[in-house]
CSV table of C-alpha atoms in Angstrom, one decimal:
chain,number,residue,atom,x,y,z
A,230,MET,CA,7.6,5.3,24.0
A,231,LYS,CA,4.7,6.9,26.0
A,232,PRO,CA,4.7,10.7,25.8
A,233,LEU,CA,3.6,12.8,28.8
A,234,SER,CA,3.0,16.5,29.2
A,235,SER,CA,5.7,18.2,31.3
A,236,GLN,CA,4.6,20.3,34.3
A,237,SER,CA,7.6,22.5,34.0
A,238,ARG,CA,7.0,23.3,30.3
A,239,PRO,CA,3.3,23.1,29.5
A,240,GLY,CA,2.8,21.5,26.1
A,241,ALA,CA,6.3,19.9,26.1
A,242,LEU,CA,6.4,16.1,25.7
A,243,VAL,CA,8.8,13.9,27.6
A,244,GLN,CA,9.4,10.2,27.2
A,245,GLU,CA,8.0,7.9,29.9
A,246,ARG,CA,11.1,6.2,31.5
A,247,ARG,CA,9.4,4.0,34.1
A,248,ALA,CA,10.2,0.4,33.8
A,249,GLU,CA,7.3,-0.8,36.0
A,250,PRO,CA,3.7,0.2,36.3
A,251,ARG,CA,2.7,2.5,39.1
A,252,HIS,CA,-0.3,2.0,41.3
A,253,ASP,CA,-2.1,4.9,43.0
A,254,ALA,CA,-1.8,4.6,46.7
A,255,GLN,CA,-2.8,6.5,49.8
A,256,GLY,CA,-1.8,6.4,53.4
A,257,GLN,CA,0.8,7.7,55.8
A,258,VAL,CA,4.5,6.8,55.2
A,259,MET,CA,7.1,7.1,58.0
A,260,ILE,CA,10.7,7.3,57.0
A,261,THR,CA,13.8,7.3,59.3
A,262,ASP,CA,17.2,8.3,58.1
A,263,GLU,CA,19.6,5.5,58.8
A,264,ALA,CA,22.5,7.8,59.2
A,265,THR,CA,21.0,10.4,61.6
A,266,GLY,CA,17.9,8.8,63.0
A,267,VAL,CA,15.7,11.7,61.9
A,268,CYS,CA,12.1,10.7,61.3
A,269,MET,CA,9.7,12.2,58.7
A,270,ILE,CA,6.0,11.6,58.1
A,271,GLY,CA,4.6,11.9,54.6
A,272,GLU,CA,1.7,10.9,52.4
A,273,LEU,CA,2.1,7.9,50.0
A,274,MET,CA,1.3,8.8,46.4
A,275,ASP,CA,2.0,5.6,44.4
A,276,THR,CA,3.8,2.3,44.6
A,277,SER,CA,5.5,-0.2,42.2
A,278,ASP,CA,7.2,-3.5,42.6
A,279,SER,CA,10.5,-1.8,43.4
A,280,GLY,CA,9.6,1.5,45.0
A,281,PHE,CA,7.2,4.2,46.0
A,282,ARG,CA,6.6,7.9,45.7
A,283,ALA,CA,5.6,10.1,48.6
A,284,SER,CA,5.1,13.8,49.5
A,285,PHE,CA,6.4,15.5,52.6
A,286,SER,CA,6.4,18.9,54.1
A,287,LEU,CA,9.8,20.7,53.7
A,288,PRO,CA,12.6,19.9,54.1
A,289,ALA,CA,12.7,17.2,51.5
A,290,PRO,CA,14.3,13.8,52.0
A,291,THR,CA,17.9,13.9,50.7
A,292,SER,CA,18.6,12.2,47.4
A,293,GLY,CA,21.0,9.3,47.8
A,294,SER,CA,20.2,8.8,51.5
A,295,THR,CA,18.9,5.5,52.8
A,296,TYR,CA,15.8,5.4,55.0
A,297,ARG,CA,13.9,2.8,56.9
A,298,PHE,CA,10.3,3.1,55.9
A,299,GLU,CA,6.8,1.9,56.8
A,300,HIS,CA,3.6,2.4,54.9
A,301,PRO,CA,0.3,0.5,54.6
A,302,PHE,CA,1.7,-1.8,51.8
A,303,ALA,CA,5.3,-2.5,52.9
A,304,THR,CA,8.1,-2.0,55.3
A,305,GLY,CA,11.8,-2.1,54.7
A,306,THR,CA,14.8,0.0,53.6
A,307,ALA,CA,14.8,2.3,50.6
A,308,ARG,CA,17.1,4.8,48.9
A,309,VAL,CA,15.9,8.2,47.7
A,310,VAL,CA,16.5,8.2,43.9
A,311,TRP,CA,15.1,11.8,43.4
A,312,SER,CA,13.4,14.6,45.2
A,313,ARG,CA,11.8,17.8,44.0
A,314,ILE,CA,9.9,20.8,45.4
A,315,ILE,CA,6.4,21.5,44.0
A,316,ASP,CA,4.1,24.2,45.3
A,317,GLY,CA,5.9,24.4,48.7
A,318,ALA,CA,5.9,20.6,49.3
A,319,ALA,CA,8.5,18.0,48.6
A,320,GLU,CA,8.0,14.8,46.6
A,321,ALA,CA,10.5,12.0,46.6
A,322,GLY,CA,11.0,8.7,44.7
A,323,PHE,CA,12.3,5.7,46.7
A,324,PHE,CA,14.0,2.5,45.4
A,325,VAL,CA,13.3,-0.4,47.8
A,326,ARG,CA,16.3,-2.6,48.5
């Protein structure tokens, strides 16, 4: 178990639940909602073997939705596993199919 400091509760420790190592990454990511065709541009934050994390201006990508994506390291289809709003911007975690 690898403890981390929680941003929402300074000083609190939470268990690291990631199964794969993350690699810092930079670059533009473009996602297109498969259901609506709506396109969003964001900034890549990190990648792993099975997904990536990116930040977007609001509104946030919808959790559970499937998007076509393109960033400097991969292209394909991914599902939004989680999203959150931090300091007026959205972050989202994607699972690549």
